[in-house]
XYZ file of C-alpha atoms in Angstrom:
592
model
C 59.062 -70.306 -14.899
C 55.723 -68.683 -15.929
C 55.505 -65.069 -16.670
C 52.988 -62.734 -15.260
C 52.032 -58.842 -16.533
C 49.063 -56.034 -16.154
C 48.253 -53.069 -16.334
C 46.181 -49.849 -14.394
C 45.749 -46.896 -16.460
C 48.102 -47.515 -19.299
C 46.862 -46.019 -22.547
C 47.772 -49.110 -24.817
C 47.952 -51.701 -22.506
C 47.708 -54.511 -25.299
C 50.983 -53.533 -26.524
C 52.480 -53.331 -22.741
C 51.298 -57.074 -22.164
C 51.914 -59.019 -25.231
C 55.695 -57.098 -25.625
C 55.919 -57.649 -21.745
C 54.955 -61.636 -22.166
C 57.621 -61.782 -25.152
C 60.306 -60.049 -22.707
C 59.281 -62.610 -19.963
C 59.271 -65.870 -22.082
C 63.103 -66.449 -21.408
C 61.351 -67.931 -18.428
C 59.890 -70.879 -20.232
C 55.911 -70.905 -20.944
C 54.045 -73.455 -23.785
C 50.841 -71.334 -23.554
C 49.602 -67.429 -23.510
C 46.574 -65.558 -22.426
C 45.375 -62.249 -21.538
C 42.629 -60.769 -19.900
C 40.857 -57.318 -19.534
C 37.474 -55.644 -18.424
C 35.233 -54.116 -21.650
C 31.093 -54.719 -20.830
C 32.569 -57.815 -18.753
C 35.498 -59.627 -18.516
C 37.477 -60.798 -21.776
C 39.758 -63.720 -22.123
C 41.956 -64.328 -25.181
C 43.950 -67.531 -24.535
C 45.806 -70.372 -26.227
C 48.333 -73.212 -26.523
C 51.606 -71.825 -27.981
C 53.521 -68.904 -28.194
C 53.043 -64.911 -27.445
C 52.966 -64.332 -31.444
C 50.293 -66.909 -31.523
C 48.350 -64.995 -29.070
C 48.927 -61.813 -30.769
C 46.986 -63.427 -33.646
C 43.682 -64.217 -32.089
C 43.690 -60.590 -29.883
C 41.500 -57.671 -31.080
C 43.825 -54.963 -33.388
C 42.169 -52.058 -30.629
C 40.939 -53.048 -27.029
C 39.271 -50.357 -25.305
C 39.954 -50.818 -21.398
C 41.762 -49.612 -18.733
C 42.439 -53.169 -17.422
C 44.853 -56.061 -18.472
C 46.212 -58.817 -17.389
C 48.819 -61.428 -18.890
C 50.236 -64.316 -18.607
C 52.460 -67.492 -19.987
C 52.059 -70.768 -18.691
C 54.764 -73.341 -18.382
C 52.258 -76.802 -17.252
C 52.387 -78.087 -13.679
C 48.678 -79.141 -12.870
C 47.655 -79.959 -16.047
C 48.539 -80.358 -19.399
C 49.406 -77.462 -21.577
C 45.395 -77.312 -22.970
C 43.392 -73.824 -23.807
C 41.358 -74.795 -21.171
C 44.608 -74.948 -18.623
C 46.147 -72.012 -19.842
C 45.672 -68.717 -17.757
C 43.986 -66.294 -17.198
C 41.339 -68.077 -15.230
C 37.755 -66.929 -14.546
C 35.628 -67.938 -11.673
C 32.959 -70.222 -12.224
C 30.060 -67.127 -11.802
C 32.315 -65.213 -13.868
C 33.383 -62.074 -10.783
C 36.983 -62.956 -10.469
C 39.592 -62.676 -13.504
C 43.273 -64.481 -12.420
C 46.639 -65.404 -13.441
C 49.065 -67.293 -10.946
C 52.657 -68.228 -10.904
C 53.751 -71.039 -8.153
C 52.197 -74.090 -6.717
C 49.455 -74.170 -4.363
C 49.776 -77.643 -2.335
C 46.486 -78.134 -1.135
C 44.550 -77.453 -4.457
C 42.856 -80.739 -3.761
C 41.295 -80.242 -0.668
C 40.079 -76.928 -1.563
C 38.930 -77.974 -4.880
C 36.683 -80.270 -3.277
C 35.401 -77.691 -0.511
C 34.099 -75.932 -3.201
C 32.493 -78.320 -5.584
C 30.691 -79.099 -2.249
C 29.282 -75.993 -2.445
C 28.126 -76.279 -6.072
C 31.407 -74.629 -8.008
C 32.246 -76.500 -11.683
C 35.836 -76.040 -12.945
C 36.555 -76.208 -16.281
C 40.258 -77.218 -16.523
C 42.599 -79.157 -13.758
C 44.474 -76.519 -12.782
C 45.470 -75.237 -8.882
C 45.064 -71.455 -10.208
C 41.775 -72.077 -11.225
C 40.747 -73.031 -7.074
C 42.145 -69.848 -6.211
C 39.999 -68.196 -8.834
C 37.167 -69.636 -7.240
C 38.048 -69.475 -3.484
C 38.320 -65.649 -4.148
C 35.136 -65.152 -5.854
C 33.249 -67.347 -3.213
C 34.655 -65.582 -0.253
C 33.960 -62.183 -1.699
C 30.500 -62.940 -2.390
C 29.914 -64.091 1.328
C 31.236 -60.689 2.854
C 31.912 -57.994 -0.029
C 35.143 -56.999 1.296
C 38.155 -57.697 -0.865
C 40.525 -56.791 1.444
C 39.374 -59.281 4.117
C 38.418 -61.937 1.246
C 42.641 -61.701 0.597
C 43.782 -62.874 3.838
C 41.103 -65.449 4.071
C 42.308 -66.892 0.898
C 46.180 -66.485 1.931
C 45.365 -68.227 5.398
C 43.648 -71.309 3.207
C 46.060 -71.623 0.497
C 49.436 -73.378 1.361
C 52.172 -73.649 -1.268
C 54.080 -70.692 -3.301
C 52.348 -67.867 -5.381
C 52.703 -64.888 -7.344
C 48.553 -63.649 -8.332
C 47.650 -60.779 -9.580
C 43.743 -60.604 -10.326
C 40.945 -58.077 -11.226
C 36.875 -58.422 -10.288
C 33.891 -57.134 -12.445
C 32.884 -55.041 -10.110
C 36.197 -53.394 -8.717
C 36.718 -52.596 -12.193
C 39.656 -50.448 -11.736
C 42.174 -51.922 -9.543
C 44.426 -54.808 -9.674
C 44.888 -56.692 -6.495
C 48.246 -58.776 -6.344
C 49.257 -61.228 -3.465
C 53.231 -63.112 -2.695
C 54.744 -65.866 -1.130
C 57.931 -67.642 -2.546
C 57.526 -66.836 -6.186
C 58.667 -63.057 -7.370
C 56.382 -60.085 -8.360
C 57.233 -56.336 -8.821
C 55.011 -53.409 -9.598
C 56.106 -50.576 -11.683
C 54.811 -46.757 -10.583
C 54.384 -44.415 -13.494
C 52.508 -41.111 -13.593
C 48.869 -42.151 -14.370
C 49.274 -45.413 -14.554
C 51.000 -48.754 -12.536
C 52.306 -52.473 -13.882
C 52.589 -55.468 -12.558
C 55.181 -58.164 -13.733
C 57.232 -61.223 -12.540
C 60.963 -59.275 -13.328
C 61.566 -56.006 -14.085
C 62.050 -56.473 -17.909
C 58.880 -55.867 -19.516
C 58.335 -52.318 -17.474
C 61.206 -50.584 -17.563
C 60.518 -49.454 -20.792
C 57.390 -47.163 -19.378
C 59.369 -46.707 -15.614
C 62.320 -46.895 -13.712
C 60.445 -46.721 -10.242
C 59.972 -50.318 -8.745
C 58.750 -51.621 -5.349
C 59.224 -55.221 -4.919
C 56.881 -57.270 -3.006
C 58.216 -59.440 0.015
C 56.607 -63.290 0.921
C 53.156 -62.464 2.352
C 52.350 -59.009 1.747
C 49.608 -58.744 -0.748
C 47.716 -55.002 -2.156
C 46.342 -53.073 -5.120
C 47.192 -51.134 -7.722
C 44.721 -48.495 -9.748
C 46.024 -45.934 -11.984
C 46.578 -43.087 -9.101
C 48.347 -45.082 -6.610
C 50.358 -48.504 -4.979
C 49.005 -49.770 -1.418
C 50.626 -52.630 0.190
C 49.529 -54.500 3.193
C 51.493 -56.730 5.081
C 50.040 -60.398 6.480
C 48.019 -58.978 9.252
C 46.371 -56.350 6.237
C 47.829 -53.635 7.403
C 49.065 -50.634 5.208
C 52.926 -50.315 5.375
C 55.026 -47.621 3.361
C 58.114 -49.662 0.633
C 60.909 -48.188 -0.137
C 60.765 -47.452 -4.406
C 63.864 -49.219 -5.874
C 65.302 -47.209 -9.027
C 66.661 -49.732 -11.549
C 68.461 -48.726 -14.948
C 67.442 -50.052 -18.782
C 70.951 -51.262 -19.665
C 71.078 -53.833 -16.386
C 67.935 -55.402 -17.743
C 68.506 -55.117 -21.369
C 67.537 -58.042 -23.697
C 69.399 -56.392 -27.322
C 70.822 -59.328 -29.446
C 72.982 -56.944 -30.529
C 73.436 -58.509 -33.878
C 74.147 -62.486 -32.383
C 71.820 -65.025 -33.851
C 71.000 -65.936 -30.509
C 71.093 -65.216 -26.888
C 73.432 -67.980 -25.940
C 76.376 -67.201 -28.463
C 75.917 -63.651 -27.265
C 76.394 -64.731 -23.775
C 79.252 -67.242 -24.415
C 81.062 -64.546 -26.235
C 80.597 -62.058 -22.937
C 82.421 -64.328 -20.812
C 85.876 -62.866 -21.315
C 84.259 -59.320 -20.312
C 82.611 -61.296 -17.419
C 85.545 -62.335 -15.943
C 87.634 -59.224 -16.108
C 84.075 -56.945 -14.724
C 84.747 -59.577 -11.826
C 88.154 -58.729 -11.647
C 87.646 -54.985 -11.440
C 84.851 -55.085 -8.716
C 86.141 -57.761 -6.258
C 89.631 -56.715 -6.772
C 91.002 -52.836 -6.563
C 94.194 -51.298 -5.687
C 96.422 -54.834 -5.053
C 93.622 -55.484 -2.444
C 90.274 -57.711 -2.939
C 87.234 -56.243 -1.854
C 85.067 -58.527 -0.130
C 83.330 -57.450 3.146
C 85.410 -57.601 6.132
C 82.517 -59.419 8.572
C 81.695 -61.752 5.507
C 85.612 -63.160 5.378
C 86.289 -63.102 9.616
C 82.986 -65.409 9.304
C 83.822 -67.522 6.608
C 87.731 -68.201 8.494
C 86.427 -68.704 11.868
C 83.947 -71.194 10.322
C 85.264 -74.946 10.692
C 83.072 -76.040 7.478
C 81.732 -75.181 4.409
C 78.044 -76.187 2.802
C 77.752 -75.387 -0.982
C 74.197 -75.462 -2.251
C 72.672 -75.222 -5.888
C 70.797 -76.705 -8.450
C 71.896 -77.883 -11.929
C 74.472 -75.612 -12.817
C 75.195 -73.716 -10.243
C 75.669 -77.030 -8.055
C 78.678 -77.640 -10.742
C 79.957 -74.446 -9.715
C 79.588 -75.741 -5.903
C 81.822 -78.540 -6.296
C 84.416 -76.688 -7.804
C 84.436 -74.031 -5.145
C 84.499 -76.601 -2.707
C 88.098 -77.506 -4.152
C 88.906 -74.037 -3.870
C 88.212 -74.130 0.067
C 89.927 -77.008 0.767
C 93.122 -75.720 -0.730
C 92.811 -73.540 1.986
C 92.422 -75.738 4.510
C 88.692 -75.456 4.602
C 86.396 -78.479 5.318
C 83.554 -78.744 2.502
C 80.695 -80.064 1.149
C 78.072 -79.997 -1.557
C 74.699 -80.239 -2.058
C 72.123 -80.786 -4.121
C 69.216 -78.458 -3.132
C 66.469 -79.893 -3.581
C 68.174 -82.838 -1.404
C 69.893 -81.004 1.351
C 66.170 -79.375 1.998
C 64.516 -82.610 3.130
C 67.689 -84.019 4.737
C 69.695 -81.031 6.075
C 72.970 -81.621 7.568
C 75.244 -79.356 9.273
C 78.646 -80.779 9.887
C 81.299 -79.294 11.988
C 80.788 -77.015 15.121
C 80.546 -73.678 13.275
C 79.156 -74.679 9.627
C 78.939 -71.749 6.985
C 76.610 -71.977 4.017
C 77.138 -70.705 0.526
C 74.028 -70.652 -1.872
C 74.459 -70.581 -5.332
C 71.916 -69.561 -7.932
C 71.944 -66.837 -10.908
C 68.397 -66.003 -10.274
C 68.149 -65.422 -6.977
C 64.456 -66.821 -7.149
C 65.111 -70.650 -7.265
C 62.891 -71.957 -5.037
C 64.253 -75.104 -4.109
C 67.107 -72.647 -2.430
C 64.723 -70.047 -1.037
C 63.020 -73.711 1.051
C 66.104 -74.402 2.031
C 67.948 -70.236 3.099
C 64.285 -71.061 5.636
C 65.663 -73.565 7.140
C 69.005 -71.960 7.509
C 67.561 -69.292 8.986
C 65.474 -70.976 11.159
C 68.815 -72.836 12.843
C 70.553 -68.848 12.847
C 73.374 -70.482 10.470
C 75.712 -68.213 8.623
C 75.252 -68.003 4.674
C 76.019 -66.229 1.921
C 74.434 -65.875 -1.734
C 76.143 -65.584 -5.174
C 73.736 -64.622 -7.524
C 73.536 -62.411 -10.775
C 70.374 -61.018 -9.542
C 70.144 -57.921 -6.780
C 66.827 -57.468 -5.524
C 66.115 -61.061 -5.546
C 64.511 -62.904 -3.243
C 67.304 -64.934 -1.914
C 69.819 -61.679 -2.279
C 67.301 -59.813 0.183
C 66.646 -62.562 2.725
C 70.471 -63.609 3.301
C 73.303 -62.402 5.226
C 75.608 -61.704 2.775
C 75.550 -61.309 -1.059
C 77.841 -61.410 -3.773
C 76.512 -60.125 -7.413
C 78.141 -61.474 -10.603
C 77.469 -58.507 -12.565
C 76.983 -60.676 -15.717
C 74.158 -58.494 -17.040
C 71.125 -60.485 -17.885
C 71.237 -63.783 -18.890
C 68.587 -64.931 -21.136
C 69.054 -68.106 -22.880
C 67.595 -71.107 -20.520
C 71.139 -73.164 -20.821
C 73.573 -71.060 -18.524
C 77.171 -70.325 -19.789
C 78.332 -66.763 -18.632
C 76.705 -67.290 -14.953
C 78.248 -70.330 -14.419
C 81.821 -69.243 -15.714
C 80.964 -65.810 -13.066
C 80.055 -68.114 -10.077
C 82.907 -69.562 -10.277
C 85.485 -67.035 -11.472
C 83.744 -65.843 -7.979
C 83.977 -68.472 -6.025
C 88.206 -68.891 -6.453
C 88.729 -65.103 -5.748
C 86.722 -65.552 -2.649
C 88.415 -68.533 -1.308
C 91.926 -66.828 -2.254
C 91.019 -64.047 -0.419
C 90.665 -65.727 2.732
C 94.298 -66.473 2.750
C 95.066 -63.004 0.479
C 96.230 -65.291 -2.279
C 96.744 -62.710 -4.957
C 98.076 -65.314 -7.640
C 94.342 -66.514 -8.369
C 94.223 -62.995 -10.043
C 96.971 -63.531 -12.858
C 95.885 -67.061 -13.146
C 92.518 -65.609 -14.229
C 93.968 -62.900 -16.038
C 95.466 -66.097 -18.024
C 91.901 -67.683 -18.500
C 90.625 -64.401 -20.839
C 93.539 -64.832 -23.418
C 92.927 -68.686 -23.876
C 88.930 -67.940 -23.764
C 89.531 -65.010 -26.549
C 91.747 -67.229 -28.530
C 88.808 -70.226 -28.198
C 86.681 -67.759 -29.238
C 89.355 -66.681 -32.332
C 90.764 -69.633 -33.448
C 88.637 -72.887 -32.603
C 84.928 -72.621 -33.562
C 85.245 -74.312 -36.683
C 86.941 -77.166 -34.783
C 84.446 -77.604 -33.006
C 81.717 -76.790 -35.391
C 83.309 -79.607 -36.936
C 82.782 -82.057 -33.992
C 79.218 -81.223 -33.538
C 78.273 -81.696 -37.337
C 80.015 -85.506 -36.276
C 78.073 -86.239 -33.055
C 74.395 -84.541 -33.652
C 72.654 -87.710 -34.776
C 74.349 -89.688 -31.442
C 71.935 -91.085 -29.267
C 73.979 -91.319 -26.233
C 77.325 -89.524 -25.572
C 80.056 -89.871 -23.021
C 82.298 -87.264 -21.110
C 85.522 -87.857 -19.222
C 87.686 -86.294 -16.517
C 88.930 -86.412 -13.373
C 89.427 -83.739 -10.853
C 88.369 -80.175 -12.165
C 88.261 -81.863 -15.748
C 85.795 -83.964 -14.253
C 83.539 -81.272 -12.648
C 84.122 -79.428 -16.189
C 82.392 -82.696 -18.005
C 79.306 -82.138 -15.441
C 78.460 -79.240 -17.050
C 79.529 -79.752 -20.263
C 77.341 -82.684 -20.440
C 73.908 -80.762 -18.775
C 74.958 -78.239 -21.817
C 74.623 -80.986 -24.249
C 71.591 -82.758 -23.023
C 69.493 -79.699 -22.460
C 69.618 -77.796 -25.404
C 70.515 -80.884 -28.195
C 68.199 -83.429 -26.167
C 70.781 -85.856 -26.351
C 71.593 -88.673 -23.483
C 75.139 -87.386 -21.997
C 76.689 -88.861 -18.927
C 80.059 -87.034 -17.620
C 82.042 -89.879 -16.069
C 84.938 -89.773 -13.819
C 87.988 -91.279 -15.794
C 88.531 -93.615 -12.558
C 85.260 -94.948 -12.463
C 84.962 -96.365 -16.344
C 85.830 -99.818 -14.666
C 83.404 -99.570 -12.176
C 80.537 -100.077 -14.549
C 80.381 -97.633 -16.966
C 82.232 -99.226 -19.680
C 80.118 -102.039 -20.003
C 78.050 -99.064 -22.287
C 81.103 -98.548 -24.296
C 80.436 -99.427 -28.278
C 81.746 -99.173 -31.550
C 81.285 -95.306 -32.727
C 80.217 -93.836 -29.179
C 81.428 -90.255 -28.865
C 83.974 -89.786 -26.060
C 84.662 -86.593 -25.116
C 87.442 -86.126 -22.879
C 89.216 -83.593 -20.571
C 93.056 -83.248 -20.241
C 93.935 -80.074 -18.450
C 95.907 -81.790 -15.293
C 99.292 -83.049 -14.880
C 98.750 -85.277 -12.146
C 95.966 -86.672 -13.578
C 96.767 -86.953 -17.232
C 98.611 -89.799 -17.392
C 95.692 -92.163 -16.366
C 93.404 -90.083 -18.684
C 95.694 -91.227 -21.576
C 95.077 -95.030 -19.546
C 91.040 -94.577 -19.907
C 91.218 -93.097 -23.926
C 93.384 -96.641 -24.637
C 90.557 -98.340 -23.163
C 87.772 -96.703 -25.069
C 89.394 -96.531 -28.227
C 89.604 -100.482 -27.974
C 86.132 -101.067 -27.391
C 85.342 -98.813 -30.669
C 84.691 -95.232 -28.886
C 85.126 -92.425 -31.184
C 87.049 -90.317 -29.125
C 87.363 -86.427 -29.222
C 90.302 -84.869 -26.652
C 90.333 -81.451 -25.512
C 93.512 -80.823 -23.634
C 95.997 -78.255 -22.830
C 99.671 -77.615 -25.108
C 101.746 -78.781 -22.074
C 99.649 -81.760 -21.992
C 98.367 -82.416 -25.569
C 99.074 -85.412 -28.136
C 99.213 -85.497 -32.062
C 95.457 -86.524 -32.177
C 94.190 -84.673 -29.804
C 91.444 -82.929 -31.106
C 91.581 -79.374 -29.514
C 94.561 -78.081 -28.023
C 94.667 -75.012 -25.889
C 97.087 -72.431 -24.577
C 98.440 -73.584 -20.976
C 96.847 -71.826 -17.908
C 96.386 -72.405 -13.999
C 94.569 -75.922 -14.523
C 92.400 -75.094 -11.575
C 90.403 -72.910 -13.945
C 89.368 -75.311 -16.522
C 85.897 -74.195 -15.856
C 86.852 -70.657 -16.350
C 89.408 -71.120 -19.591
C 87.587 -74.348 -21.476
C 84.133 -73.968 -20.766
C 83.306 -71.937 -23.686
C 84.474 -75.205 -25.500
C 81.899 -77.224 -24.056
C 79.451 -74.193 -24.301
C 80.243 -73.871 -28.421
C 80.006 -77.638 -28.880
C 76.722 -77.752 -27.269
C 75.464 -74.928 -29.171
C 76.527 -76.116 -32.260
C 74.827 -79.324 -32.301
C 71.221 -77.650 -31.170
C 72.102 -75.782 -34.181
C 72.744 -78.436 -36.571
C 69.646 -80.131 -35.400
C 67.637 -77.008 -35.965
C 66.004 -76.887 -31.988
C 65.644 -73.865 -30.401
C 68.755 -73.148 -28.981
C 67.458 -70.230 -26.330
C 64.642 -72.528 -25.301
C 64.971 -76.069 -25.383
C 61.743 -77.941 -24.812
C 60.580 -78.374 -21.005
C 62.836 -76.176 -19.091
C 62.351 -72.665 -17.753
C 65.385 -70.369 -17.062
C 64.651 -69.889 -13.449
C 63.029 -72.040 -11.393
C 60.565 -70.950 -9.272
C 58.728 -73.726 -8.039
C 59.994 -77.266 -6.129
């Protein structure tokens, strides 16, 4: 969410920013800017994309000094004047910002008090100004910093430059991510790794309240008390962050199409020589723990619940969470709880509020994420990578199939249930035979159901955790109203919205449950639904619309999700949206 870059001593930093800002906009943005220092400071900035930006920029800038940014609106709406960078109202201080800062309000109105003007409605804009009017009252940046970070409550990743410091970046971090490249005459800045690694594999990442500068000849970091502390460079390699399309239209039918090779890289690394290879402390915690707390957001909360099955048929007490919920109302049932966090960035913050809390109350946890070197993969006590290599389209579809691939070898290992690894050696020849032999299929259905207003999925059990996130798939990247629907519950309510030529999509992958699944398409069909059935060969019926090989029906959101994934995609194609970025949403997170 948001997407910050600059520059120290690059020789064409132009190109570095605006390519950087393209790398970066998987992240969601609806405005672009830049900024650098040339007889005074320079501001290009505008609603709409990076190529828009590129547009309205100077063909040759002569500085030594950049700084980017894209803007997805919070405080504000998505106006020139909101978009970053932001200059101080005397003009000293040149900022972008990624996070939320709280208590904008109050400081806002500290400072008009003392004769400041703002020119749009954004918080990044106070900060702007709180830096240039402490640093006016005592000329020391340094100390001006942790004035600012004592005043300022709320998450933050700023990176800013002054008129008369004309030659260093200064950057500052709490609870939104930041990295700085090191080259050899030169240093970057950026929210992820992606746009530097191009110029340098050397990274140091910056923890939650240390703040510093960059010029061209060196990196100093200082922590919260401001003073200088020596981080550990991180080496990281262009193929783990590499963006290639490698011929796919776009990023999500890439990343569908990956998910057979995702499951069996899981496979190889969690499983080796008839043994699985999860830490020793990590499983004597998670068996001597009396219950379970999943936590996620979105999709990754579908891929909770599912786990939480998992558990259970081990004889583990569970329960799942919403994130955002659990971190207001936290509960911590049994004697010796254990908490699994879920999220592919490792940066959402709804989870990184609530790993505080967990912390603060010395409970066990454990991440799954696709990201190392994240913030919640540093700051936990165990972490699991899904080695899914980068995932850039916004709507998630190899992560999720990962977490929970995951998930079931983790819970199987508690007990060393070896059959969950030939069950999901199963799921890759039903996914590569989806991928063979069905896309036209379901092509097919999407061409029917893209000019629906409202949609229905069905299932119960797994199936009905699989229509969860089928139906987020649908509704965020085709913007169409989707409910998923637990077969038992259509009586309860939900049938009353039942009409002639309503798409029902339903989920028969169970044996115990598909008998009353065949019960809830008779009563669909007789209100007028236009039913679609995905189901498995065991289980299938002459209508049935899709019918799969047979696997271990525990995996339906292993083996069928890539249905759910192409039908989704298909529509946002047929209605000609962006299918990688669907309006409003970023791809991770970072704010509450």
């Amino acid at each position: 969410m948001c997407g910050i870059v600059g520059s120290v001593g690059l020789k064409n930093p132009k190109e570095y920013v605006t390519k950087g800002l393209k790398m970066l906009d998987y992240r969601g943005y609806d405005s672009a800017g830049l900024a650098y220092f040339n007889n005074g400071v320079k501001i290009y900035k505008d609603v709409g994309s990076v190529e828009h930006l590129v547009t309205i920029v100077p063909n040759k800038i002569d500085t030594n000094i950049m700084i980017g940014h894209t803007r997805w609106a919070t405080h504000g709406a998505p106006t020139k004047l909101n978009t970053h960078p932001h200059i101080s109202f005397n003009g000293h201080v040149c900022l972008v910002h990624n996070g939320v800062i709280e208590n904008y309000k109050e400081l806002k109105k500290s400072l008009s008090d003392k004769g400041y003007e703002f020119y749009g409605e954004t918080d990044s804009e106070v900060v702007a100004n709180l830096i240039e009017y402490y640093y006016l009252n005592n000329k020391d940046i340094i100390e001006t910093i942790k004035i600012v970070k004592s005043l300022i409550k709320g998450s933050y990743a700023i990176t800013f430059f002054t008129d008369e410091i004309k030659d260093t970046l200064f950057v500052l971090k709490k609870s939104s991510p930041l990295v700085i490249g090191k080259g050899k005459d030169f240093n970057l800045v950026a929210s992820d790794a992606s746009p530097i690694i191009e110029y340098t594999n050397e990274f140091i990442e910056l923890e939650d309240d240390e703040f510093g500068y960059i010029n061209k000849k060196e990196v100093v970091i200082l922590n919260k008390e401001g003073q200088v502390i020596k981080k550990d460079t991180i080496h990281k390699d262009i193929e783990s962050i590499s963006h290639d399309l490698k011929g796919y239209p776009h990023y999500m039918l890439k990343e569908i199409e990956e998910i057979p090779q995702t499951v069996n890289r899981l496979i190889n690394t969690y499983y080796q020589d008839d043994k699985f290879q999860f830490d020793k402390e990590l499983i004597k915690d998670l068996n001597e723990s009396d219950h379970i707390i999943f936590i996620g957001c979105g999709t990754s909360y579908h891929a909770g619940l599912v786990a939480g099955r998992y558990f259970e048929k081990y004889n583990k007490s569970t329960s799942r969470f919403i994130a955002s919920e659990w971190a207001f109302h936290p509960t911590y049932p049994g004697v010796k709880p254990f908490i699994i966090m879920i999220s592919q960035s490792g940066e959402t913050a709804d989870l990184i509020h609530c790993l505080k809390i967990i912390k603060e109350h010395n409970l066990k946890n454990l991440v799954i994420t696709n990201t190392g070197g994240s913030t919640l993969d540093r700051n936990c006590d165990y972490s699991l990578l899904l080695h899914s290599g980068i995932e850039v389209s916004v709507a998630s579809t190899k992560a999720y199939v990962a977490q929970v691939c995951l998930l079931a070898m983790l819970a199987a290992s508690l007990v060393d249930d070896k059959s969950v690894i030939s069950d999901l050696r199963g799921t890759i020849n039903v996914i590569n035979d989806i991928q063979d032999n069905y896309k036209e299929k379901i092509m097919k259905v999407a061409n029917e159901i893209k000019d629906k207003k409202n949609i229905f999925y069905l299932g119960r059990g797994y199936d009905y955790f699989l229509s969860l996130e089928a139906s987020l798939k649908l509704k965020e990247i085709s913007y169409i109203h989707s409910e998923a629907i637990p077969g038992g519950e259509l009586k309860h309510g939900p049938i009353a919205l039942i009409e002639k030529g309503l798409p029902v999509i339903v989920f028969i992958t169970n044996p115990d449950t598909a008998p009353s699944m065949r019960g809830n398409i008779e009563e669909v069909k007789s209100r007028g639904a236009k039913v679609y059935v995905v189901s498995t060969k065991e289980l299938s019926s002459n209508e049935d619309t899709i019918v799969v090989k047979d696997y271990a029906y525990y995996l339906s959101s292993v083996a069928i999700s890539s249905v759910a994934f192409y039908l989704a995609y298909y529509v946002s194609l047929a209605k000609g949206l962006n299918v990688d970025k669907p309006r409003n949403l970023a791809k991770s997170v970072t704010v509450e």
